[in-house]
Structures are given as structure tokens and as C-alpha cells.
């Protein structure tokens, strides 16, 4: 299935486990202000683990201006007040990792504990399956225990752990953890046996 077809199911309303509601939809070119405000709400300690300088409005504006949903698909959770979460599917459209999607997720601090991260990751994994990816991976820094737990509950397992391998934005070394998941569809499971 093509990405365009997979994205036809959005925008869509979602009810979270606490009964609150939000909408799920892909990032749009006019989301730069909301997206920047979302990243500014993330505590400095957590923002250090993000690979890009998301506190700089130019970085976020550049993402929105140059959308390439085939390479980087940010799926947003939105309310009338703004963006409350995002999960992104990163792909390489050629080369030796073209069958693998990398998944990342981030939830606004005021909206955590409602199952939003899990719902976002579940949705992005479904898109990955629909467009034919075979594996998903997620990268973590050793201190991101809550994130690793969320991914483990969705079936991800630890593939590699490298001590003091990566450095945060303040050049402090941290353990690097790579987790992975096989993206089997029901049809593939039915054929096994």
C-alpha cells in the first residue's frame, strides 16, 4: 500500500484511556509555531536527548517548510490548544536499511500518563506495516527508562547496548540502546504453520 493511501485515514479523533480526546494527523507546513511551542514545553533535561536543536524556531520551521512524509512522517496528537504529542516514522528510501523504519515519540509533559505515547506509536507502526516495512527500530539513551518500557510493552526488544557511546547536547556521554520489532502482518502469521 502506498503512503498516500495509508494517510487517508487521517485526520482522526482518538479517545485516550482517561476519556480525554485529541485528533491524530500528519504534520503540515503551517504547524511550525505550534510544533516549536510543543518542543519548548519539554523540560530542558529531556530536550538534551533530542538529536536536533528544537528550541531554535528555524530548525522546526525548516522541517515544516520542507516536508517529505516519505522520509520523515510526524504523526501529531492535537487539541484546540495545540500539539500534545508526536510520533515520527523515519525511513531510508534506498540502501541497506530501506526495509526498516525508525520510530520516535514525544508527549507534552502535561499530557503524559494517559496512554498517548502508546497510541501514537501503535498508529505509526500500523502505517509502517501498511507501507510494507519489515522491521521497526527505536533509539534510546540509557536514562530513558519510561520510553524503553513503553516500547517493550509494544513488543520491542533490546538489540544492542553500547556504554557511553553517545553524547547529549552538553557533551555528556550516555549509554546507547537500540530496540527493534519485527513488523509481521496477520496474513504473514496465517501463512506460518
XYZ file of N, CA and C in Angstrom:
579
model
N 0.852 -1.181 0.000
C 0.000 0.000 0.000
C 0.894 1.239 0.000
N 0.446 2.262 -0.664
C 1.234 3.494 -0.714
C 0.996 4.335 0.542
N 1.928 5.234 0.799
C 1.802 6.128 1.942
C 0.570 7.007 1.804
N 0.292 7.484 0.593
C -0.874 8.350 0.379
C -2.161 7.638 0.799
N -2.268 6.374 0.445
C -3.460 5.601 0.828
C -3.493 5.405 2.337
N -2.350 5.083 2.936
C -2.285 4.872 4.389
C -2.693 6.128 5.158
N -2.386 7.304 4.600
C -2.684 8.554 5.301
C -4.119 9.035 5.098
N -4.885 8.351 4.255
C -6.273 8.758 4.030
C -7.150 8.590 5.273
N -6.677 7.817 6.254
C -7.454 7.609 7.483
C -7.352 8.793 8.448
N -6.547 9.787 8.092
C -6.344 10.955 8.950
C -6.868 12.202 8.261
N -7.318 13.206 9.023
C -7.319 13.287 10.479
C -8.379 12.369 11.089
N -8.111 11.996 12.327
C -8.998 11.083 13.041
C -9.037 11.455 14.522
N -10.218 11.366 15.139
C -10.355 11.633 16.571
C -10.030 10.377 17.365
N -9.351 10.572 18.495
C -8.907 9.480 19.356
C -9.387 9.770 20.776
N -9.841 8.735 21.471
C -10.160 8.841 22.889
C -9.087 8.102 23.666
N -8.482 8.791 24.638
C -7.416 8.203 25.441
C -7.994 7.473 26.641
N -7.132 6.757 27.368
C -7.619 5.897 28.448
C -8.277 6.665 29.591
N -7.985 7.971 29.720
C -8.638 8.771 30.765
C -9.919 9.441 30.260
N -10.314 9.125 29.006
C -11.523 9.696 28.425
C -11.300 10.996 27.674
N -10.107 11.578 27.777
C -9.835 12.810 27.037
C -9.709 12.494 25.548
N -9.931 13.526 24.731
C -9.930 13.334 23.277
C -8.897 14.234 22.623
N -8.393 13.759 21.495
C -7.492 14.556 20.672
C -7.625 14.065 19.241
N -7.012 14.785 18.332
C -7.001 14.369 16.939
C -5.617 13.875 16.553
N -5.566 12.903 15.659
C -4.301 12.429 15.091
C -4.268 12.858 13.634
N -3.136 13.435 13.219
C -2.958 13.825 11.821
C -1.476 14.038 11.546
N -1.072 13.962 10.281
C 0.329 14.242 9.934
C 0.660 15.725 10.121
N 1.937 16.003 10.289
C 2.441 17.373 10.355
C 2.127 18.090 9.051
N 1.775 19.391 9.163
C 1.510 20.225 7.978
C 2.509 21.374 7.936
N 2.621 21.983 6.791
C 3.588 23.076 6.614
C 3.269 24.295 7.480
N 2.009 24.459 7.892
C 1.646 25.621 8.712
C 1.685 25.325 10.218
N 2.276 24.198 10.612
C 2.337 23.809 12.026
C 3.574 24.331 12.750
N 4.421 25.123 12.088
C 5.717 25.459 12.680
C 5.615 26.139 14.039
N 4.708 27.081 14.226
C 4.598 27.757 15.528
C 4.138 26.784 16.618
N 3.097 26.022 16.320
C 2.602 25.038 17.303
C 3.673 24.001 17.627
N 4.378 23.530 16.602
C 5.391 22.496 16.799
C 6.547 23.044 17.646
N 6.947 24.270 17.387
C 8.007 24.880 18.185
C 7.567 25.041 19.638
N 6.336 25.515 19.867
C 5.826 25.668 21.235
C 5.776 24.317 21.950
N 5.417 23.268 21.217
C 5.399 21.917 21.784
C 6.790 21.542 22.301
N 7.814 21.752 21.494
C 9.174 21.393 21.908
C 9.671 22.255 23.063
N 9.251 23.521 23.114
C 9.665 24.387 24.219
C 9.067 23.928 25.549
N 7.931 23.234 25.506
C 7.297 22.744 26.730
C 8.015 21.528 27.317
N 8.870 20.899 26.527
C 9.628 19.744 27.002
C 10.718 20.251 27.952
N 10.836 19.647 29.127
C 11.861 20.104 30.080
C 13.268 20.066 29.470
N 14.099 21.027 29.877
C 15.464 21.126 29.346
C 16.211 19.801 29.466
N 16.054 19.120 30.591
C 16.767 17.855 30.819
C 16.406 16.824 29.745
N 15.146 16.782 29.330
C 14.714 15.847 28.279
C 15.117 16.347 26.896
N 15.053 17.647 26.693
C 15.377 18.209 25.387
C 16.838 17.944 25.018
N 17.690 17.738 26.030
C 19.091 17.426 25.761
C 19.248 16.122 24.975
N 18.264 15.232 25.080
C 18.352 13.931 24.427
C 17.819 13.947 23.000
N 17.211 15.055 22.576
C 16.704 15.166 21.215
C 17.885 15.495 20.302
N 17.943 14.842 19.171
C 19.109 14.950 18.285
C 19.236 16.302 17.602
N 18.180 17.072 17.568
C 18.194 18.356 16.862
C 17.941 19.497 17.854
N 18.331 20.670 17.495
C 18.161 21.854 18.356
C 16.738 22.409 18.187
N 15.783 21.695 18.762
C 14.370 22.033 18.582
C 13.955 23.286 19.334
N 14.817 23.821 20.183
C 14.493 25.085 20.846
C 14.676 26.263 19.891
N 15.348 26.032 18.769
C 15.554 27.077 17.773
C 14.412 27.039 16.756
N 13.641 28.126 16.642
C 12.485 28.123 15.745
C 12.837 27.829 14.293
N 14.045 28.203 13.882
C 14.448 27.972 12.484
C 14.510 26.487 12.154
N 14.932 25.668 13.119
C 15.032 24.218 12.902
C 13.637 23.642 12.628
N 12.681 24.009 13.471
C 11.321 23.488 13.335
C 10.665 24.043 12.070
N 10.879 25.320 11.779
C 10.318 25.909 10.558
C 10.850 25.214 9.318
N 12.126 24.873 9.324
C 12.738 24.168 8.194
C 12.060 22.820 7.970
N 11.787 22.086 9.060
C 11.084 20.797 8.930
C 9.729 20.992 8.262
N 8.996 21.997 8.723
C 7.637 22.223 8.211
C 7.652 22.716 6.765
N 8.613 23.544 6.420
C 8.712 24.061 5.046
C 9.101 22.976 4.046
N 9.912 22.036 4.484
C 10.447 21.009 3.586
C 9.926 19.628 3.940
N 8.613 19.522 4.087
C 8.008 18.235 4.438
C 8.302 17.189 3.372
N 8.754 16.030 3.820
C 8.927 14.857 2.974
C 8.414 13.680 3.799
N 7.097 13.493 3.774
C 6.468 12.486 4.627
C 6.921 11.070 4.289
N 7.464 10.862 3.106
C 8.003 9.555 2.759
C 9.275 9.238 3.528
N 10.028 10.255 3.894
C 11.265 10.051 4.661
C 11.042 10.224 6.157
N 10.300 11.250 6.530
C 10.028 11.546 7.939
C 8.550 11.883 8.068
N 7.816 10.995 8.719
C 6.376 11.176 8.880
C 6.054 11.457 10.337
N 5.936 12.745 10.728
C 5.491 13.054 12.083
C 3.963 12.960 12.152
N 3.487 12.062 13.004
C 2.057 11.946 13.278
C 1.804 12.709 14.568
N 0.952 13.726 14.496
C 0.709 14.604 15.636
C -0.568 14.226 16.377
N -0.536 14.437 17.688
C -1.736 14.429 18.505
C -2.031 15.887 18.800
N -3.230 16.356 18.422
C -3.556 17.773 18.556
C -4.879 17.977 19.287
N -4.954 19.100 19.987
C -6.206 19.584 20.573
C -6.381 21.015 20.080
N -7.439 21.680 20.513
C -7.641 23.080 20.122
C -6.519 23.974 20.665
N -5.849 23.541 21.744
C -4.792 24.343 22.346
C -3.444 24.165 21.645
N -3.276 23.093 20.886
C -2.004 22.883 20.198
C -1.622 21.422 20.101
N -0.353 21.180 19.847
C 0.190 19.825 19.711
C 0.504 19.279 21.093
N 0.035 18.056 21.371
C 0.279 17.446 22.679
C 1.163 16.200 22.583
N 1.466 15.759 21.375
C 2.342 14.609 21.219
C 2.679 14.384 19.762
N 3.769 13.652 19.540
C 4.154 13.308 18.178
C 4.901 11.988 18.173
N 4.638 11.196 17.163
C 5.435 10.001 16.872
C 5.872 10.139 15.429
N 7.136 9.845 15.168
C 7.671 10.014 13.823
C 8.211 8.699 13.297
N 7.891 8.425 12.039
C 8.436 7.284 11.322
C 9.490 7.820 10.365
N 10.744 7.428 10.596
C 11.873 7.849 9.766
C 12.226 6.679 8.847
N 12.383 6.961 7.539
C 12.705 5.909 6.578
C 13.868 6.306 5.687
N 14.601 5.305 5.258
C 15.571 5.477 4.192
C 14.946 4.829 2.968
N 14.764 5.594 1.917
C 14.016 5.098 0.759
C 14.857 4.223 -0.160
N 16.119 4.076 0.150
C 17.000 3.196 -0.621
C 18.091 2.691 0.292
N 18.943 1.825 -0.221
C 20.063 1.337 0.566
C 19.713 0.131 1.421
N 20.642 -0.226 2.263
C 20.532 -1.477 3.004
C 19.596 -1.414 4.216
N 19.042 -0.255 4.533
C 18.064 -0.166 5.630
C 16.690 0.280 5.122
N 16.430 0.102 3.833
C 15.177 0.580 3.231
C 13.949 -0.170 3.753
N 14.126 -1.336 4.355
C 13.011 -2.132 4.879
C 12.756 -1.877 6.367
N 13.521 -0.935 6.949
C 13.437 -0.654 8.390
C 12.965 0.777 8.606
N 12.013 0.952 9.498
C 11.582 2.287 9.896
C 12.043 2.564 11.315
N 12.559 3.761 11.547
C 12.937 4.161 12.902
C 11.804 4.987 13.482
N 11.423 4.670 14.701
C 10.279 5.303 15.354
C 10.761 6.108 16.563
N 10.228 7.311 16.687
C 10.479 8.118 17.881
C 9.145 8.690 18.354
N 9.059 8.988 19.634
C 7.813 9.525 20.192
C 8.149 10.519 21.294
N 7.298 11.533 21.428
C 7.449 12.534 22.480
C 6.062 13.060 22.823
N 5.777 13.141 24.121
C 4.473 13.625 24.596
C 4.697 14.843 25.483
N 3.846 15.851 25.302
C 3.874 17.068 26.122
C 3.797 16.664 27.595
N 4.600 17.282 28.455
C 4.613 16.903 29.876
C 3.238 16.938 30.550
N 2.360 17.846 30.142
C 1.032 17.953 30.760
C 0.075 16.850 30.316
N 0.458 16.056 29.350
C -0.453 15.049 28.800
C 0.093 13.626 28.920
N 1.049 13.440 29.801
C 1.628 12.110 30.000
C 0.773 11.294 30.967
N 0.925 9.977 30.902
C 0.185 9.090 31.792
C -1.222 8.787 31.307
N -1.547 9.152 30.093
C -2.884 8.923 29.534
C -2.869 7.869 28.430
N -1.712 7.278 28.178
C -1.608 6.292 27.117
C -1.377 6.889 25.750
N -1.055 8.176 25.694
C -0.895 8.848 24.406
C 0.328 8.338 23.651
N 1.459 8.170 24.330
C 2.663 7.673 23.651
C 2.404 6.307 23.031
N 1.773 5.454 23.778
C 1.486 4.100 23.272
C 0.561 4.144 22.056
N -0.475 4.992 22.107
C -1.405 5.117 20.966
C -0.697 5.665 19.734
N 0.154 6.673 19.928
C 0.880 7.254 18.804
C 1.814 6.230 18.161
N 2.557 5.504 18.990
C 3.486 4.502 18.452
C 2.716 3.387 17.757
N 1.600 2.959 18.345
C 0.777 1.919 17.719
C 0.305 2.368 16.340
N -0.137 3.619 16.220
C -0.604 4.147 14.932
C 0.535 4.212 13.907
N 1.706 4.676 14.346
C 2.821 4.820 13.411
C 3.325 3.449 12.972
N 3.261 2.450 13.862
C 3.652 1.087 13.482
C 2.666 0.495 12.478
N 1.399 0.832 12.628
C 0.408 0.346 11.664
C 0.671 0.943 10.283
N 1.014 2.217 10.242
C 1.373 2.843 8.968
C 2.599 2.140 8.383
N 3.592 1.867 9.222
C 4.808 1.187 8.753
C 4.470 -0.162 8.129
N 3.572 -0.911 8.763
C 3.142 -2.200 8.209
C 2.437 -2.003 6.869
N 1.531 -1.024 6.826
C 0.734 -0.789 5.627
C 1.591 -0.406 4.425
N 2.704 0.277 4.646
C 3.542 0.679 3.520
C 4.644 -0.338 3.225
N 4.609 -1.477 3.923
C 5.487 -2.584 3.578
C 6.818 -2.668 4.299
N 7.005 -1.888 5.354
C 8.244 -2.033 6.109
C 8.242 -3.364 6.854
N 9.403 -3.948 7.044
C 9.521 -5.261 7.665
C 9.966 -5.200 9.119
N 10.654 -4.134 9.481
C 11.174 -4.001 10.842
C 11.025 -2.556 11.298
N 10.942 -2.407 12.620
C 10.959 -1.069 13.219
C 12.049 -1.059 14.274
N 12.684 0.087 14.417
C 13.698 0.234 15.452
C 13.454 1.543 16.194
N 13.981 1.612 17.401
C 13.873 2.816 18.223
C 15.179 2.973 18.987
N 15.658 4.209 19.068
C 16.918 4.502 19.741
C 16.647 5.224 21.055
N 17.443 4.863 22.068
C 17.273 5.459 23.387
C 18.621 5.754 24.010
N 18.605 6.672 24.957
C 19.724 6.913 25.856
C 19.363 6.196 27.150
N 20.359 5.649 27.822
C 20.144 4.801 28.992
C 19.161 5.333 30.021
N 19.095 6.645 30.171
C 18.201 7.227 31.185
C 16.736 7.245 30.761
N 16.439 6.913 29.535
C 15.058 6.982 29.039
C 14.287 5.689 29.347
N 14.233 5.358 30.622
C 13.608 4.104 31.056
C 12.121 4.036 30.721
N 11.389 5.133 30.911
C 9.942 5.122 30.640
C 9.673 4.859 29.166
N 10.460 5.490 28.287
C 10.298 5.266 26.856
C 10.596 3.829 26.467
N 11.667 3.278 27.021
C 12.015 1.882 26.709
C 10.927 0.931 27.189
N 10.335 1.245 28.330
C 9.258 0.394 28.863
C 8.042 0.433 27.932
N 7.682 1.634 27.461
C 6.549 1.763 26.528
C 6.783 0.923 25.279
N 7.969 1.019 24.714
C 8.270 0.262 23.501
C 8.318 -1.240 23.786
N 8.838 -1.636 24.939
C 8.875 -3.056 25.300
C 7.458 -3.619 25.408
N 6.534 -2.845 25.963
C 5.139 -3.294 26.073
C 4.494 -3.479 24.699
N 5.043 -2.827 23.669
C 4.535 -2.973 22.309
C 5.275 -4.063 21.528
N 6.181 -4.778 22.206
C 6.854 -5.903 21.575
C 8.287 -5.663 21.162
N 8.804 -4.452 21.350
C 10.198 -4.169 21.015
C 11.117 -4.885 21.998
N 12.253 -5.365 21.495
C 13.266 -5.984 22.346
C 14.590 -5.258 22.138
N 15.461 -5.376 23.136
C 16.762 -4.720 23.039
C 17.633 -5.469 22.044
N 18.157 -4.753 21.062
C 19.039 -5.332 20.048
C 20.504 -5.071 20.367
N 20.793 -3.900 20.945
C 22.176 -3.539 21.247
C 22.204 -2.514 22.369
N 23.269 -2.594 23.165
C 23.514 -1.604 24.220
C 25.008 -1.300 24.192
N 25.325 -0.032 23.998
C 26.713 0.401 23.941
C 26.939 1.432 25.044
N 27.862 1.134 25.954
C 28.110 2.010 27.096
C 28.823 3.289 26.674
N 28.344 4.408 27.215
C 28.948 5.730 26.983
C 29.252 5.983 25.505
N 28.308 5.640 24.644
C 28.524 5.683 23.198
C 28.090 7.001 22.556
N 27.053 7.636 23.107
C 26.533 8.875 22.544
C 26.691 10.005 23.557
N 26.643 11.239 23.043
C 26.747 12.407 23.914
C 25.534 13.302 23.703
N 25.021 13.834 24.809
C 23.880 14.738 24.706
C 24.372 16.116 24.267
N 23.448 17.086 24.217
C 23.779 18.419 23.728
C 24.803 19.142 24.616
N 25.031 18.635 25.823
C 26.047 19.229 26.701
C 27.331 18.398 26.711
N 27.456 17.482 25.746
C 28.648 16.634 25.571
C 28.861 15.645 26.710
N 27.783 15.286 27.413
C 27.864 14.278 28.477
C 27.585 12.915 27.853
N 28.475 11.927 28.077
C 28.262 10.606 27.464
C 27.141 9.823 28.149
N 26.447 9.014 27.340
C 25.348 8.176 27.820
C 25.391 6.842 27.093
N 24.780 5.840 27.712
C 24.619 4.557 27.036
C 23.650 4.725 25.878
N 23.898 3.986 24.796
C 23.030 3.974 23.619
C 22.340 2.616 23.581
N 21.013 2.625 23.447
C 20.232 1.395 23.371
C 19.434 1.404 22.079
N 19.547 0.325 21.316
C 18.760 0.136 20.101
C 17.766 -0.982 20.372
N 16.473 -0.690 20.168
C 15.422 -1.698 20.320
C 14.807 -1.945 18.949
N 14.263 -3.149 18.753
C 13.700 -3.485 17.455
C 12.445 -4.328 17.560
N 11.689 -4.354 16.461
C 10.433 -5.095 16.372
C 10.266 -5.601 14.950
N 9.877 -6.872 14.808
C 9.511 -7.432 13.504
C 8.084 -6.994 13.202
N 7.841 -6.464 12.012
C 6.512 -5.969 11.638
C 5.784 -7.036 10.822
N 5.293 -8.052 11.476
C 4.555 -9.119 10.813
C 3.084 -8.735 10.727
N 2.478 -9.003 9.592
C 1.045 -8.767 9.443
C 0.285 -10.036 9.761
N -1.015 -9.939 9.965
C -1.829 -11.119 10.245
C -1.705 -12.147 9.129
N -1.631 -11.677 7.874
C -1.520 -12.595 6.749
C -0.213 -13.383 6.809
N 0.873 -12.696 7.241
C 2.155 -13.394 7.348
C 2.095 -14.447 8.440
N 1.433 -14.121 9.565
C 1.307 -15.101 10.650
C 0.452 -16.282 10.190
N -0.619 -15.984 9.453
C -1.520 -17.049 8.987
C -0.795 -18.018 8.051
N 0.177 -17.515 7.300
C 0.917 -18.346 6.370
C 1.964 -19.216 7.038
N 2.228 -18.970 8.302
C 3.236 -19.757 9.010
C 2.542 -20.944 9.669
N 3.052 -22.084 9.458
C 2.406 -23.159 10.195
C 2.419 -24.450 9.555
